[in-house]
Coordinates of C-alpha atoms and ligand atoms in Angstrom, one line a residue:
M271 CA 0.0 0.0 0.0
N272 CA 1.5 3.3 -1.1
T273 CA 0.7 6.2 1.1
D274 CA 1.1 10.0 0.9
L275 CA 0.4 12.9 3.1
K276 CA -0.9 16.1 1.5
F277 CA -1.7 19.5 2.9
A278 CA -4.3 20.6 0.5
T279 CA -7.9 21.6 0.0
A280 CA -9.8 18.3 0.0
Q281 CA -12.0 19.3 -3.0
S282 CA -8.9 19.6 -5.3
V283 CA -7.6 16.1 -4.6
P284 CA -8.2 13.8 -7.6
T285 CA -9.0 10.3 -6.4
E286 CA -11.3 7.3 -7.1
M287 CA -12.9 8.0 -3.7
L288 CA -12.5 10.6 -1.0
A289 CA -13.5 9.5 2.5
V290 CA -14.6 12.1 5.0
F291 CA -15.8 11.5 8.6
A292 CA -19.1 12.6 10.0
A293 CA -20.3 12.8 13.6
Q294 CA -23.7 11.8 14.8
S295 CA -25.7 14.6 16.3
E296 CA -26.2 14.8 20.1
K297 CA -29.9 15.3 19.4
E298 CA -32.1 12.5 18.0
G299 CA -33.2 13.1 14.4
E300 CA -30.7 15.9 13.7
A301 CA -28.5 15.5 10.6
A302 CA -24.9 14.3 11.1
T303 CA -22.1 16.9 10.7
L304 CA -19.0 16.5 8.6
L305 CA -15.8 16.8 10.6
T306 CA -14.2 19.3 8.2
D307 CA -14.1 23.0 7.7
N308 CA -14.0 22.6 4.0
A309 CA -17.0 24.4 2.5
A310 CA -16.9 22.4 -0.8
L311 CA -17.1 19.1 1.0
R312 CA -19.9 20.3 3.2
S313 CA -21.9 21.5 0.2
A314 CA -21.3 18.2 -1.7
A315 CA -22.6 16.2 1.2
E316 CA -25.4 18.5 2.3
T317 CA -28.4 17.0 0.5
A318 CA -27.4 13.5 1.5
L319 CA -26.9 14.4 5.1
N320 CA -30.2 16.2 5.3
S321 CA -32.0 13.2 3.7
G322 CA -32.1 11.5 7.1
E323 CA -30.9 8.2 5.7
F324 CA -27.5 8.5 7.4
E325 CA -27.1 9.0 11.1
G326 CA -23.3 9.0 11.4
S327 CA -23.2 6.2 13.9
E328 CA -20.0 4.3 14.2
C329 CA -18.7 2.9 10.9
D330 CA -22.0 3.8 9.1
T331 CA -21.1 4.6 5.5
L332 CA -22.8 6.5 2.6
L333 CA -21.3 6.6 -0.9
L334 CA -22.0 9.4 -3.3
H335 CA -21.0 9.2 -6.9
A336 CA -19.8 12.2 -9.0
P337 CA -20.0 14.6 -6.0
R338 CA -20.6 18.2 -7.1
G339 CA -17.6 20.5 -7.0
L340 CA -15.0 17.9 -6.1
A341 CA -12.1 16.5 -8.0
A342 CA -12.9 13.0 -6.4
K343 CA -15.0 10.6 -8.4
R344 CA -16.8 9.4 -5.3
L345 CA -17.4 10.8 -1.8
L346 CA -17.6 8.3 1.1
I347 CA -19.1 9.6 4.3
V348 CA -18.0 7.5 7.3
G349 CA -19.8 7.9 10.7
V350 CA -17.7 8.1 13.8
G351 CA -20.5 8.2 16.4
K352 CA -20.9 11.2 18.7
V353 CA -18.0 13.5 18.4
G354 CA -17.5 14.1 22.1
K355 CA -16.4 10.5 22.2
L356 CA -13.9 10.6 19.2
D357 CA -10.8 9.0 20.6
A358 CA -7.9 7.2 18.8
H359 CA -9.9 4.0 18.8
Q360 CA -12.9 5.6 17.1
A361 CA -10.7 7.4 14.5
R362 CA -8.9 4.2 13.7
K363 CA -12.1 2.2 13.2
A364 CA -13.5 4.9 10.9
A365 CA -10.4 4.9 8.7
G366 CA -10.5 1.1 8.6
A367 CA -14.1 1.2 7.6
A368 CA -13.3 3.6 4.7
V369 CA -10.7 1.2 3.3
R370 CA -13.0 -1.8 3.8
A371 CA -15.8 0.0 2.0
A372 CA -13.5 0.5 -1.0
K373 CA -12.0 -3.0 -1.4
P374 CA -15.1 -5.0 -2.4
R375 CA -16.0 -2.2 -4.9
H376 CA -12.6 -2.7 -6.6
I377 CA -11.5 0.8 -5.7
H378 CA -7.8 0.7 -5.3
S379 CA -6.8 4.2 -4.6
I380 CA -8.5 6.5 -2.2
A381 CA -7.9 9.7 -0.2
I382 CA -9.0 10.2 3.4
A383 CA -9.6 13.7 4.8
L384 CA -8.2 13.9 8.4
P385 CA -11.0 14.9 10.7
Q386 CA -11.1 18.4 12.1
H387 CA -12.8 19.8 15.2
V388 CA -12.0 16.7 17.3
Q389 CA -10.7 16.8 20.9
L390 CA -7.9 14.4 20.1
P391 CA -4.5 16.1 19.4
S392 CA -3.6 16.4 15.7
D393 CA -0.6 14.0 15.9
L394 CA -2.7 11.2 17.5
T395 CA -5.6 11.8 15.1
A396 CA -3.3 11.5 12.1
R397 CA -1.6 8.5 13.6
A398 CA -4.8 6.7 14.4
V399 CA -6.3 7.3 10.9
V400 CA -3.1 6.0 9.2
E401 CA -3.0 2.9 11.5
G402 CA -6.7 2.3 10.8
A403 CA -6.2 2.4 7.0
F404 CA -3.4 -0.3 7.3
V405 CA -5.5 -2.5 9.6
G406 CA -8.5 -2.2 7.1
D407 CA -6.3 -3.2 4.2
F408 CA -5.3 -6.6 5.6
D409 CA -7.1 -9.7 4.4
P410 CA -6.3 -13.2 5.5
D411 CA -7.0 -15.0 2.1
T412 CA -3.3 -15.7 1.4
Y413 CA -3.8 -19.1 0.0
R414 CA -6.9 -18.7 -2.1
S415 CA -6.0 -19.4 -5.7
D416 CA -8.7 -17.1 -6.9
R417 CA -7.3 -14.4 -4.8
K418 CA -7.4 -11.2 -6.9
D419 CA -5.2 -8.6 -5.6
K420 CA -7.8 -6.7 -3.6
S421 CA -5.1 -4.7 -1.7
M422 CA -5.3 -1.0 -1.7
K423 CA -2.7 0.5 -4.1
S424 CA -2.6 3.9 -2.7
V425 CA -4.1 5.9 0.2
V426 CA -3.5 9.7 0.3
F427 CA -4.2 11.3 3.7
V428 CA -5.4 14.9 3.3
A429 CA -4.8 17.5 6.0
A430 CA -6.1 21.1 5.7
E431 CA -3.6 23.6 4.5
N432 CA -3.7 25.5 7.8
A433 CA -3.3 22.3 9.9
E434 CA -0.5 21.8 12.4
R435 CA 2.1 20.5 10.0
G436 CA 4.7 19.2 12.4
A437 CA 2.3 17.3 14.6
I438 CA 0.5 15.8 11.7
E439 CA 3.7 14.8 9.9
R440 CA 4.9 13.1 13.1
G441 CA 1.7 11.3 13.6
Y442 CA 1.6 10.2 10.0
S443 CA 5.1 8.7 10.0
E444 CA 4.4 6.9 13.3
G445 CA 1.2 5.6 12.0
L446 CA 2.9 4.1 8.9
I447 CA 5.4 2.3 11.1
L448 CA 2.9 1.0 13.6
G449 CA 0.3 0.0 11.0
E450 CA 2.8 -1.9 8.9
A451 CA 4.2 -3.6 12.0
Q452 CA 0.8 -4.7 13.2
N453 CA 0.0 -6.2 9.7
F454 CA 3.3 -7.9 9.7
T455 CA 2.4 -9.6 13.0
R456 CA -1.1 -10.5 11.6
S457 CA 0.5 -12.1 8.5
L458 CA 2.7 -14.3 10.8
V459 CA -0.3 -15.3 13.0
N460 CA -2.3 -16.1 9.9
E461 CA 0.2 -18.8 8.7
P462 CA -0.8 -22.4 9.3
G463 CA 1.3 -24.8 11.4
N464 CA 2.8 -26.7 8.5
R465 CA 4.1 -23.5 6.8
L466 CA 5.2 -21.7 9.9
T467 CA 7.3 -24.1 12.0
P468 CA 9.5 -22.7 14.8
T469 CA 12.4 -22.7 12.3
V470 CA 10.4 -20.7 9.8
L471 CA 9.3 -18.3 12.5
G472 CA 12.9 -17.8 13.4
A473 CA 13.8 -17.1 9.8
R474 CA 11.0 -14.6 9.4
A475 CA 12.1 -12.8 12.6
K476 CA 15.6 -12.7 11.3
E477 CA 14.6 -11.3 7.9
S478 CA 12.4 -8.7 9.6
C479 CA 15.2 -7.6 12.0
E480 CA 17.7 -7.4 9.2
S481 CA 15.4 -5.3 7.1
V482 CA 15.1 -2.7 9.9
G483 CA 18.8 -3.0 11.0
I484 CA 18.6 -4.7 14.4
K485 CA 20.4 -7.9 15.7
C486 CA 18.6 -11.2 15.7
E487 CA 20.0 -14.6 16.7
V488 CA 18.1 -17.8 16.3
Y489 CA 19.2 -20.9 18.3
G490 CA 18.0 -24.5 18.2
A491 CA 17.8 -27.4 20.7
A492 CA 21.5 -27.4 21.5
K493 CA 21.3 -23.9 23.0
L494 CA 18.3 -25.0 25.1
H495 CA 20.4 -27.9 26.5
E496 CA 23.4 -25.6 27.1
L497 CA 21.2 -23.1 29.0
K498 CA 19.5 -26.0 30.8
M499 CA 16.1 -24.8 29.7
G500 CA 14.3 -27.9 31.0
A501 CA 10.9 -26.2 30.9
F502 CA 11.1 -25.0 27.3
W503 CA 12.6 -28.3 26.1
S504 CA 9.9 -30.4 27.9
V505 CA 7.4 -28.9 25.4
S506 CA 9.7 -29.3 22.3
Q507 CA 10.9 -32.9 23.1
G508 CA 7.8 -34.5 21.6
S509 CA 8.0 -32.8 18.3
A510 CA 9.8 -33.7 15.1
E511 CA 10.3 -30.0 14.4
P512 CA 13.1 -28.5 16.3
P513 CA 12.4 -25.5 18.7
A514 CA 13.7 -22.0 18.0
L515 CA 14.9 -19.6 20.6
I516 CA 14.7 -16.2 19.0
V517 CA 16.7 -13.4 20.5
M518 CA 16.3 -9.8 19.1
T519 CA 18.2 -6.8 20.4
Y520 CA 17.6 -3.1 19.9
E521 CA 20.4 -0.8 21.1
P522 CA 19.6 2.9 21.1
S523 CA 22.1 5.0 19.1
Q524 CA 23.2 7.0 22.2
P525 CA 24.3 4.5 24.9
P526 CA 22.0 5.2 27.9
P527 CA 23.5 5.7 31.4
G528 CA 24.5 2.6 33.3
H529 CA 21.5 2.5 35.6
A530 CA 19.0 3.0 32.7
P531 CA 16.3 0.4 32.4
V532 CA 16.7 -2.5 29.9
L533 CA 13.3 -3.8 28.7
G534 CA 12.7 -7.5 28.1
L535 CA 9.9 -8.6 25.8
V536 CA 9.1 -12.3 25.9
G537 CA 6.6 -14.0 23.6
K538 CA 4.9 -17.4 23.5
G539 CA 5.6 -18.9 20.0
I540 CA 3.8 -22.2 19.9
T541 CA 3.4 -22.7 16.2
F542 CA 0.8 -25.4 16.8
D543 CA -0.7 -26.5 20.1
T544 CA -2.3 -30.0 20.0
G545 CA -2.2 -30.1 23.8
G546 CA 0.5 -32.9 23.7
I547 CA -0.4 -36.1 25.5
S548 CA -3.2 -34.1 27.3
I549 CA -4.5 -33.8 23.8
K550 CA -7.2 -31.2 22.9
P551 CA -10.6 -32.2 21.4
S552 CA -10.4 -32.1 17.6
E553 CA -13.2 -29.5 17.3
G554 CA -11.6 -26.1 16.9
M555 CA -8.1 -27.5 17.1
E556 CA -7.2 -25.9 13.8
K557 CA -7.3 -22.6 15.6
M558 CA -4.3 -23.5 17.6
K559 CA -2.1 -22.3 14.7
Y560 CA -2.5 -18.9 16.3
D561 CA -0.8 -20.0 19.6
M562 CA 2.3 -18.0 18.5
A563 CA 0.4 -14.7 18.4
G564 CA 2.3 -13.4 21.5
G565 CA 5.6 -14.2 19.9
A566 CA 4.5 -12.6 16.6
A567 CA 3.5 -9.5 18.5
M568 CA 7.0 -9.2 19.9
I569 CA 8.5 -9.6 16.4
G570 CA 6.2 -6.9 15.1
A571 CA 6.8 -4.7 18.1
M572 CA 10.6 -5.0 17.6
R573 CA 10.1 -4.1 13.9
A574 CA 8.4 -0.8 15.0
I575 CA 10.8 -0.1 17.8
A576 CA 13.8 -0.3 15.4
Q577 CA 12.2 2.4 13.3
L578 CA 10.8 4.6 16.0
K579 CA 14.2 4.5 17.8
P580 CA 13.4 5.1 21.5
A581 CA 16.3 5.9 23.8
V582 CA 16.1 2.6 25.7
K583 CA 17.6 -0.8 25.2
V584 CA 15.2 -3.6 24.3
I585 CA 15.8 -7.3 24.3
S586 CA 13.1 -9.6 22.9
I587 CA 12.9 -13.4 23.3
V588 CA 10.5 -15.6 21.4
C589 CA 10.2 -19.2 22.6
A590 CA 9.1 -21.1 19.5
S591 CA 8.0 -24.7 19.6
E592 CA 5.3 -27.1 18.6
N593 CA 3.3 -28.9 21.3
M594 CA 2.9 -32.5 19.9
P595 CA 2.0 -35.9 21.3
S596 CA 4.5 -38.6 20.4
G597 CA 6.6 -41.4 21.9
T598 CA 9.1 -38.8 23.1
A599 CA 6.5 -36.3 24.4
Q600 CA 6.4 -35.4 28.1
K601 CA 3.8 -37.1 30.2
P602 CA 1.5 -35.8 33.0
G603 CA 3.3 -36.4 36.2
D604 CA 6.7 -35.8 34.7
I605 CA 9.1 -33.5 36.7
Q606 CA 11.0 -30.9 34.8
V607 CA 13.8 -28.5 36.0
A608 CA 13.6 -25.0 34.6
A609 CA 16.7 -23.0 33.8
S610 CA 16.2 -21.0 37.0
G611 CA 16.5 -24.3 39.0
K612 CA 12.8 -24.4 40.0
T613 CA 11.3 -27.9 39.7
I614 CA 7.9 -28.3 38.0
E615 CA 5.3 -31.1 38.2
I616 CA 3.6 -31.4 34.9
M617 CA -0.1 -31.8 35.6
N618 CA -1.3 -31.1 32.1
T619 CA 0.9 -31.1 29.0
D620 CA -1.6 -28.6 27.4
A621 CA -0.4 -25.9 29.9
E622 CA 2.7 -25.6 27.7
G623 CA 2.8 -21.8 27.2
R624 CA 3.8 -21.1 30.7
L625 CA 6.6 -23.7 30.5
V626 CA 8.3 -22.1 27.5
L627 CA 7.8 -18.6 28.9
A628 CA 9.3 -19.6 32.3
D629 CA 12.7 -20.1 30.6
G630 CA 12.2 -17.2 28.3
L631 CA 11.6 -14.8 31.2
W632 CA 14.6 -16.2 33.0
Y633 CA 16.8 -15.8 29.9
A634 CA 15.7 -12.2 29.4
K635 CA 16.8 -11.4 33.0
Q636 CA 20.1 -13.3 32.3
L637 CA 20.6 -11.0 29.3
G638 CA 20.2 -7.9 31.6
A639 CA 16.5 -7.1 31.4
T640 CA 15.4 -4.9 34.4
H641 CA 11.7 -4.8 33.4
L642 CA 9.8 -7.6 31.7
I643 CA 6.7 -7.9 29.6
D644 CA 5.3 -11.1 28.1
A645 CA 2.5 -11.7 25.7
A646 CA 0.8 -15.1 25.2
T647 CA -2.3 -16.8 24.1
L648 CA -2.1 -18.5 27.4
T649 CA -5.4 -19.6 28.8
G650 CA -9.0 -20.4 27.7
A651 CA -9.9 -19.2 31.2
C652 CA -8.9 -15.7 30.3
V653 CA -11.4 -15.9 27.4
V654 CA -14.1 -17.1 29.8
A655 CA -13.3 -14.2 32.1
L656 CA -13.1 -11.3 29.7
G657 CA -14.6 -12.5 26.4
M658 CA -13.2 -11.4 23.1
V659 CA -13.1 -7.6 23.8
N660 CA -10.5 -7.1 26.5
A661 CA -7.3 -9.0 26.8
G662 CA -6.0 -9.7 30.3
V663 CA -3.1 -7.8 31.9
F664 CA -1.3 -8.8 35.2
S665 CA 1.6 -7.2 37.0
N666 CA 3.7 -7.5 40.1
D667 CA 4.6 -3.8 40.2
E668 CA 2.4 -0.7 40.3
D669 CA 4.8 1.7 38.6
T670 CA 5.5 -0.7 35.7
F671 CA 1.7 -1.3 35.3
A672 CA 1.1 2.4 35.2
H673 CA 3.6 2.8 32.4
F674 CA 1.6 0.2 30.5
N675 CA -1.9 1.4 31.4
N676 CA -1.1 5.0 30.5
G677 CA -0.1 3.9 27.0
L678 CA -3.5 2.4 26.3
E679 CA -5.1 5.7 25.5
R680 CA -2.5 6.2 22.7
S681 CA -2.5 2.6 21.5
G682 CA -6.3 2.3 21.6
E683 CA -6.2 -1.3 22.6
K684 CA -8.3 -2.8 25.4
F685 CA -6.7 -4.6 28.3
W686 CA -8.3 -5.3 31.7
R687 CA -6.3 -6.0 34.8
L688 CA -6.7 -9.2 36.8
P689 CA -5.0 -9.9 40.1
C690 CA -2.0 -12.1 40.8
T691 CA -1.3 -11.4 44.5
D692 CA 0.4 -14.0 46.6
D693 CA -3.0 -15.1 48.0
Y694 CA -3.2 -17.4 44.9
K695 CA 0.2 -18.9 45.5
E696 CA -1.2 -21.9 47.3
D697 CA -3.0 -22.9 44.0
I698 CA 0.1 -23.9 42.2
K699 CA 2.0 -25.7 45.1
S700 CA 3.0 -29.2 44.3
S701 CA 3.5 -32.0 46.8
I702 CA 6.5 -33.5 44.9
A703 CA 8.1 -30.4 43.3
D704 CA 8.3 -26.6 43.8
I705 CA 5.3 -25.8 41.6
M706 CA 2.7 -27.5 39.3
N707 CA 2.0 -26.2 35.8
T708 CA -1.7 -25.9 36.5
G709 CA -3.9 -24.8 39.4
K710 CA -5.3 -27.3 41.8
G711 CA -8.9 -26.7 40.8
R712 CA -10.3 -25.3 37.6
W713 CA -11.3 -21.9 38.9
G714 CA -9.2 -18.8 38.2
G715 CA -7.2 -20.5 35.4
A716 CA -5.9 -17.2 33.9
I717 CA -4.7 -16.2 37.4
T718 CA -3.0 -19.5 38.2
A719 CA -1.2 -19.3 34.9
A720 CA 0.0 -15.8 35.7
M721 CA 1.1 -17.0 39.2
F722 CA 3.2 -19.6 37.5
L723 CA 5.0 -17.0 35.4
K724 CA 5.4 -14.7 38.4
E725 CA 7.6 -17.4 39.9
F726 CA 10.0 -16.8 37.1
A727 CA 9.8 -13.0 36.9
E728 CA 10.7 -13.2 40.7
D729 CA 11.6 -9.7 41.9
T730 CA 11.9 -8.1 38.5
P731 CA 9.0 -5.7 37.6
W732 CA 6.9 -7.6 35.2
I733 CA 3.7 -7.4 33.1
H734 CA 1.9 -10.4 31.6
L735 CA -0.6 -10.1 28.7
D736 CA -3.0 -13.0 28.1
I737 CA -4.3 -12.4 24.6
A738 CA -6.0 -15.8 24.1
G739 CA -9.4 -14.2 23.5
V740 CA -8.5 -11.3 21.3
A741 CA -5.6 -12.5 19.1
W742 CA -8.1 -14.0 16.6
T743 CA -11.3 -12.2 15.6
E744 CA -14.1 -14.7 14.9
E745 CA -16.3 -12.2 13.0
A746 CA -15.4 -9.6 10.4
K747 CA -15.8 -6.0 11.7
P748 CA -16.6 -3.1 9.4
W749 CA -13.0 -1.9 10.0
M750 CA -11.2 -5.2 10.1
A751 CA -11.3 -8.6 8.4
K752 CA -11.9 -11.6 10.6
G753 CA -8.8 -13.6 11.6
P754 CA -5.6 -12.4 13.2
S755 CA -5.9 -9.1 15.0
G756 CA -2.3 -8.1 15.7
I757 CA -3.3 -7.2 19.3
A758 CA -0.6 -6.0 21.7
V759 CA 1.9 -4.7 19.1
R760 CA 0.9 -1.1 19.6
S761 CA 0.5 -1.3 23.4
I762 CA 3.9 -3.0 23.8
V763 CA 5.5 -0.3 21.7
E764 CA 3.9 2.4 23.8
W765 CA 5.1 0.7 27.0
V766 CA 8.7 0.7 25.6
R767 CA 8.4 4.4 24.5
S768 CA 7.3 5.3 28.0
Y769 CA 10.8 4.5 29.2
S770 CA 12.4 6.7 26.6
N771 CA 12.9 10.5 26.9
N772 CA 12.8 11.1 23.1
Ligands
LIG965 N1 -3.1 -22.3 23.8 C1 -3.9 -22.6 24.9 C2 -4.8 -21.5 25.4 C3 -5.8 -21.0 24.4 C4 -7.1 -21.3 24.5 C5 -5.5 -20.1 23.4 C6 -8.1 -20.8 23.7 C7 -6.4 -19.6 22.6 C8 -7.7 -19.9 22.7 C9 -3.1 -23.1 26.1 O1 -1.8 -23.6 25.8 C10 -3.9 -24.1 26.8 O2 -4.2 -25.1 26.3 N2 -4.2 -23.8 28.1 C11 -5.0 -24.6 28.9 C12 -4.4 -24.7 30.3 C13 -5.0 -25.7 31.2 C14 -4.6 -27.1 30.7 C15 -4.6 -25.4 32.6 C16 -6.4 -24.1 28.9 O3 -6.6 -22.9 28.9 O4 -7.4 -24.9 28.8
LIG966 ZN1 -1.9 -25.7 25.4
LIG967 ZN1 -1.0 -23.0 24.0

């Protein structure tokens, strides 16, 4: 998708379709108002808006052909809901809806007028609209032989000539980086287990890091043995595909002072989760190709971080493996020794994510991380608790959590905090080893999984994101195709940037 930013009068931009946002009236029955000062646009839309057939509710669209007085061939009016509520999330959705209205109509080049008269600062508005256009452009039909190229060829973002140039240019270029990184993550998550093995995920991470100029090392089973990663290996030992330990490093150009934080990003990269010997029911098992979404989010986040260049060092570790049943697979009751030395009683081989992450978190600390964040499609229990709207967030440190939570307004992603206080510690105590890999009962499964990870974060400030319910969207939305969502990329990047002073 080619993009451009123009400071121009919207009526003079020649395009197949010009999209403009409209806000719903606060009063019932009143016409929606265009979010632009541009008199030509207002007059072209006037009759349609007064017709009463368009309210301007969220992602509502109305397409006008040959709009009077405009260089555009079509004018698309996109509702954003009530304008008092226009936040980054809303702006992103409206831009996505504009792109997704164009695609099935075989319209490949469009322009989007950045909304005016909104409370959101100009940089965040521009950024959200650009991100939304990228998100809307993604379709998961990679392997359809009748796949016509439905991708958007070009999107021009149009800002008013008197707009705040510096802020809009900054928001625009950040939006390009974040939107592309999120779609990169989505394309990885979309890949099936036979095409994206741990080795292939490692190669894709390496390619991505090389293209943005950061270091990436990919290790195999030998390294797991050398580091005594007994928890990670216990998951990989049953698979014919070797595991991959992916280590990506971003160093800021100015070396930060000695006491500066080093951020550790750890992702669950299970390229297919059958459950292992505690095998999952076959219904819906195909979905378990997305069990690497946390790892893919880290690879995408590092891609964005390398380009946004925050003044903080970031190390990212993705623990990639399959979880398979076989003659060499681990069994319930087995005892494993994690790299940190903790002993684990395996109660259920399907609770494999926490095992690979245990050694990943430990290794991030070994490499010098002072603050940790992990992302994982970790538990079905988190989906039961929060549904498919909010992802779960857990933390052992208030300040670190505040850094994350404050970033959500900018990222526009939805996370809801769940507890992981020591009151729950009893739940994962084992009678034969230090801890068990599941809770004693079935209640609070998302929390017991977090408690397990907390044992490996130890005293290091840590955030855990359980994205099981939101990494895959079951139904298409007006602004986004169904399939991989790319959740967490933007929030992780915001968290990282919150530790940088540039
Ligand atoms: N990958 C699954 C969690 C999951 C469930 C992801 C639904 C996406 C959608 C994870 O490895 C798993 O199987 N967890 C078990 C843990 C249990 C055995 C303690 C679960 O949630 O059932
Ligand atoms: Zn599992
Ligand atoms: Zn899993």
